[in-house]
PDB file of C-alpha atoms in Angstrom:
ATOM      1  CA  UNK A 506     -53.231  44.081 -16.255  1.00  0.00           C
ATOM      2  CA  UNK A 507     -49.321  44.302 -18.089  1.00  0.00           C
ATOM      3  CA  UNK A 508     -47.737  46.260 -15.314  1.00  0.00           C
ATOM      4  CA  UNK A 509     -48.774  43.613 -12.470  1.00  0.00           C
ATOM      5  CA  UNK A 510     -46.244  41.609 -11.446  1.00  0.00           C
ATOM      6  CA  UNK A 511     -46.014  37.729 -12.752  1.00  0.00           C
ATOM      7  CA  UNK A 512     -47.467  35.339 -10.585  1.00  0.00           C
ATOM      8  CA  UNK A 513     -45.825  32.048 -10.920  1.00  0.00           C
ATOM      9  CA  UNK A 514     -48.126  28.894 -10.888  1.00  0.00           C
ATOM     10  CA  UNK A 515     -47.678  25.571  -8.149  1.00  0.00           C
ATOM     11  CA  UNK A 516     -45.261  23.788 -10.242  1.00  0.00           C
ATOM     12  CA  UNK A 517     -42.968  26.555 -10.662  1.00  0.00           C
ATOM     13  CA  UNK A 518     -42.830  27.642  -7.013  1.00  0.00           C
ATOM     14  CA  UNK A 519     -41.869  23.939  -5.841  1.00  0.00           C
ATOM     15  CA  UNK A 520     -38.936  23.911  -8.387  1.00  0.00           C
ATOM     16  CA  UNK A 521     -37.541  26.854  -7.082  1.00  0.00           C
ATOM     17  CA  UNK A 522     -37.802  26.081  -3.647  1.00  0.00           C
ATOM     18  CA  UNK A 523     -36.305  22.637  -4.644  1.00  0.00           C
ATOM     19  CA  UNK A 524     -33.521  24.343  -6.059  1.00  0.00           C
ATOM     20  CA  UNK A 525     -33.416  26.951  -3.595  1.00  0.00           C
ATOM     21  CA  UNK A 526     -32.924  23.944  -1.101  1.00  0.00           C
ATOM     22  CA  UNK A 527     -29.733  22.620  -2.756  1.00  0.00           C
ATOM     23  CA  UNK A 528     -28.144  25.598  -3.071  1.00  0.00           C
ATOM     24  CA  UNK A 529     -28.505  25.991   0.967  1.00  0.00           C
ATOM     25  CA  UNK A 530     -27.046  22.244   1.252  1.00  0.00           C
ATOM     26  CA  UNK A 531     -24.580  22.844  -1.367  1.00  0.00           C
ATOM     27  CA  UNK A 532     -23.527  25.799   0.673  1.00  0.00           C
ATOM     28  CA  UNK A 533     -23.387  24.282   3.888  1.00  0.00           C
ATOM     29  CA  UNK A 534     -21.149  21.244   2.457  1.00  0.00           C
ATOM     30  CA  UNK A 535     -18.792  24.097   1.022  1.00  0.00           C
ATOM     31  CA  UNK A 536     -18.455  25.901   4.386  1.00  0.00           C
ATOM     32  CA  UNK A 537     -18.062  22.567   6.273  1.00  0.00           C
ATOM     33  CA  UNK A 538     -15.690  21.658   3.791  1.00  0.00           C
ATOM     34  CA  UNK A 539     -13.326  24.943   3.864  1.00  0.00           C
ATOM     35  CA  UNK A 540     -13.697  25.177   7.872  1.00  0.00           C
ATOM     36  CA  UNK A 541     -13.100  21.776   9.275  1.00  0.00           C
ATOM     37  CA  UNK A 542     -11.956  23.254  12.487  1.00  0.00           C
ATOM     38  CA  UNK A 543     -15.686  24.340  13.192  1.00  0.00           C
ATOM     39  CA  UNK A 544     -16.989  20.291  14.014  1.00  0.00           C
ATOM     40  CA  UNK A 545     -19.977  18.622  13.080  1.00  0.00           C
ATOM     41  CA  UNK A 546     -22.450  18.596  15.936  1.00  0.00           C
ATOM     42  CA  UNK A 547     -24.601  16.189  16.559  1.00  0.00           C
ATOM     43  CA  UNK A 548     -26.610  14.322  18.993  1.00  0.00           C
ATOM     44  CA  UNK A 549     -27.419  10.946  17.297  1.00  0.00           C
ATOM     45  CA  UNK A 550     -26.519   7.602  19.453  1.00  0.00           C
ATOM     46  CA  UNK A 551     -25.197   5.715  16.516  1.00  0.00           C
ATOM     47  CA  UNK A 552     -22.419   8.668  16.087  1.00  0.00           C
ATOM     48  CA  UNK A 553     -20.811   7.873  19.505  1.00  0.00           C
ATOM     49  CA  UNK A 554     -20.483   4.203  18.604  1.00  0.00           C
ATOM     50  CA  UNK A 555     -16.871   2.902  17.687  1.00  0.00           C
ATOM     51  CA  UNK A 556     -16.053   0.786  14.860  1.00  0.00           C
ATOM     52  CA  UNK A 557     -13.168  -1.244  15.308  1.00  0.00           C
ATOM     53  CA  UNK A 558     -12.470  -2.085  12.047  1.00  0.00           C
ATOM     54  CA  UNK A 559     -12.247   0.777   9.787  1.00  0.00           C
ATOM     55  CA  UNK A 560     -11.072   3.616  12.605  1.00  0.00           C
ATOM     56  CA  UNK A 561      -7.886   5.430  11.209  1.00  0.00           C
ATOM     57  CA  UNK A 562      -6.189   4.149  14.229  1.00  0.00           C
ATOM     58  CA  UNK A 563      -6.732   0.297  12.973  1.00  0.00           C
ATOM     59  CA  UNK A 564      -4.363  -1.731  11.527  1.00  0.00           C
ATOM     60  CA  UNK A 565      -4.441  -1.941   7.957  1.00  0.00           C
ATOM     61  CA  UNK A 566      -6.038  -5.589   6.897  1.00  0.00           C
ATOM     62  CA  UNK A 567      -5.600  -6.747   3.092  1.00  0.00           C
ATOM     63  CA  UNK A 568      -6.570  -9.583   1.918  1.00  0.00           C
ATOM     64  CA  UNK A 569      -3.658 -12.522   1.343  1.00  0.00           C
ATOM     65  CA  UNK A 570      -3.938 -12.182  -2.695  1.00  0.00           C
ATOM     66  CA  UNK A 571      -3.192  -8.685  -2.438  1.00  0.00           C
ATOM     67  CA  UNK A 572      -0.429  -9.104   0.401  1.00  0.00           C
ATOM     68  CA  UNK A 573       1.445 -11.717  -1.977  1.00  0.00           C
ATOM     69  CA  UNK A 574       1.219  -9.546  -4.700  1.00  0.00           C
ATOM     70  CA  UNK A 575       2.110  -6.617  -2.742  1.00  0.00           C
ATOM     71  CA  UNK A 576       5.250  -8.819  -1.413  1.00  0.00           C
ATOM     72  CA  UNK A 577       5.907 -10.251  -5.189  1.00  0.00           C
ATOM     73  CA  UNK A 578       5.998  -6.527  -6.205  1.00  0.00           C
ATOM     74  CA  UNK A 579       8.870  -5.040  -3.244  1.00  0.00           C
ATOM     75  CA  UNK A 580      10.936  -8.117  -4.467  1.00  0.00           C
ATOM     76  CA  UNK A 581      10.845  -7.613  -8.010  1.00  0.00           C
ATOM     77  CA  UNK A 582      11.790  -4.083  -6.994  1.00  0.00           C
ATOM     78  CA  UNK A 583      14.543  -4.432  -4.554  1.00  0.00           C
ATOM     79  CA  UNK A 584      15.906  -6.674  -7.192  1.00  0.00           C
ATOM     80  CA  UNK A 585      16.005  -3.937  -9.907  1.00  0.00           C
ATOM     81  CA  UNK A 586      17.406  -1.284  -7.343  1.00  0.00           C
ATOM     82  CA  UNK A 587      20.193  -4.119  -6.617  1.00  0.00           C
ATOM     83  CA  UNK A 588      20.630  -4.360 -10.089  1.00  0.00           C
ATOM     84  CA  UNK A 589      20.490  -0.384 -11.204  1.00  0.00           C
ATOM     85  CA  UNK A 590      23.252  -0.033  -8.329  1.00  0.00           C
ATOM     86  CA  UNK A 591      25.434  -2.922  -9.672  1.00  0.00           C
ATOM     87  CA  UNK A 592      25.021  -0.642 -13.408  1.00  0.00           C
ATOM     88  CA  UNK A 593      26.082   2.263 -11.467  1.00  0.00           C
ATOM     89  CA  UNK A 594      28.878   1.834  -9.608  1.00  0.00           C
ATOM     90  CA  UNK A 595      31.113  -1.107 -11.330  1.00  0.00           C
ATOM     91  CA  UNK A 596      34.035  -0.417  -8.837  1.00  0.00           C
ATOM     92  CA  UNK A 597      31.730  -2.220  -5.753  1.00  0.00           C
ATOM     93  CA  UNK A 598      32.880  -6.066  -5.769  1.00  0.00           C
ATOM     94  CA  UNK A 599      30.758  -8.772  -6.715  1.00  0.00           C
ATOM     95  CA  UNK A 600      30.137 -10.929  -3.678  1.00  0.00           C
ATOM     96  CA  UNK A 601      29.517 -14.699  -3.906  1.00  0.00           C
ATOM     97  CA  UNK A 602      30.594 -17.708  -1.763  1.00  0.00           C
ATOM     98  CA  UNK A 603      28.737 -20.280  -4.287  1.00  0.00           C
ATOM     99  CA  UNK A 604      31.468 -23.094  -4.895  1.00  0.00           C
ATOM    100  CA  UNK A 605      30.208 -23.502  -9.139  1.00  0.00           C
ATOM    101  CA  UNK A 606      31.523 -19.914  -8.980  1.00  0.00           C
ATOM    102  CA  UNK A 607      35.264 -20.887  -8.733  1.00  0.00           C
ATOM    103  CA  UNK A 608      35.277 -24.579 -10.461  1.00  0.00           C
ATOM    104  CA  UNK A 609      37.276 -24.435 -13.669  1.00  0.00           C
ATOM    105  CA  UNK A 610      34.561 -26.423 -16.550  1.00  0.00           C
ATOM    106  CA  UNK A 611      37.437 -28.678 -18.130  1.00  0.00           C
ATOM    107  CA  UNK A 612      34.815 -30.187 -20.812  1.00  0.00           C
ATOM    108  CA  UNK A 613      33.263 -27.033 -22.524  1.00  0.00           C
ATOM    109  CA  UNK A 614      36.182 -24.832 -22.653  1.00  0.00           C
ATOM    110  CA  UNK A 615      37.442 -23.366 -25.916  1.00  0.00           C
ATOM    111  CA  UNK A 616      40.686 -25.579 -25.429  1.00  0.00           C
ATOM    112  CA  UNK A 617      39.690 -28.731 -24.943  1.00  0.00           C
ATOM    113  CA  UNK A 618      39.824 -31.255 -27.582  1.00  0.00           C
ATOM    114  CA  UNK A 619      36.389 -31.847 -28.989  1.00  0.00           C
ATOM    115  CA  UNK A 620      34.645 -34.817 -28.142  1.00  0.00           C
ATOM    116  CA  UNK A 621      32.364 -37.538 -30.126  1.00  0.00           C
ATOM    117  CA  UNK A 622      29.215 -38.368 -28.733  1.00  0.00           C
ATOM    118  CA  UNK A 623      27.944 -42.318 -29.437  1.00  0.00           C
ATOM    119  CA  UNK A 624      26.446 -41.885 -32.894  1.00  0.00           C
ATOM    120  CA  UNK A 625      29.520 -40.147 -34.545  1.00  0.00           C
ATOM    121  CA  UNK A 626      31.462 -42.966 -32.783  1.00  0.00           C
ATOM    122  CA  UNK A 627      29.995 -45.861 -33.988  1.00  0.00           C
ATOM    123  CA  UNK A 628      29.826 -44.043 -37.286  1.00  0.00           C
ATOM    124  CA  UNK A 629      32.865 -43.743 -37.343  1.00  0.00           C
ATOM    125  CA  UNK A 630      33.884 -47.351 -36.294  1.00  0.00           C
ATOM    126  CA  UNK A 631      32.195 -48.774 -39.135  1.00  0.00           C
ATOM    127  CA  UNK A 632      34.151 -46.859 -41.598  1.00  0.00           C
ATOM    128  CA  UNK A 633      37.577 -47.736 -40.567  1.00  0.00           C
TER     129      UNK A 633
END
């Protein structure tokens, strides 16, 4: 009869309790989510075990590629913040106590007399 309410077949019934079913978890995960103070409870052995190498409280381990990088990387920066203070504030001395700093280069100076090297001499001997 038209006014009896639809019956729905096997198939139909399992989808809906499927989905149903994932709304409840994806409800649950939403309140555990926003409420973290309420705990997970639980009574399974492997929970109480301790893992001693990915607790929070570990040390941090990387692996020696990434550690030389990661070393390579706070160089290359400390360098440019030495450098980007140099830029910005001129009137801080420049500090060096390497000797080539204060030698006085008497052969590539502007004044000195310009030199031959062995082909322009001998060239040169042969013509006078």
């Amino acid at each position: 009869r038209y006014s009896a309410p639809e019956t729905e077949d096997v198939e139909e019934a399992n989808e809906r309790a499927r989905v149903l079913a994932d709304a409840k978890a994806l409800k649950k995960s939403a309140v555990d989510y926003m409420h973290p103070e309420i705990g997970i409870k639980s009574t399974d052995g492997a929970c109480f075990g301790r893992n001693y190498f990915e607790r929070p409280s570990a040390p941090e381990m990387e692996e020696d590629e990434f550690a030389d990088e990661r070393a390579d990387v706070l160089a290359d920066a400390l360098a440019l913040k030495r450098a980007a203070m140099d830029y910005l504030h001129p009137e801080i001395a420049v500090k060096s106590t390497d000797g080539a700093c204060f030698g006085r280069n008497y052969f590539s100076r502007y004044s000195a007399p310009e030199t031959e090297d062995v082909e322009e001499a001998n060239e040169h001997a042969q013509i006078l």
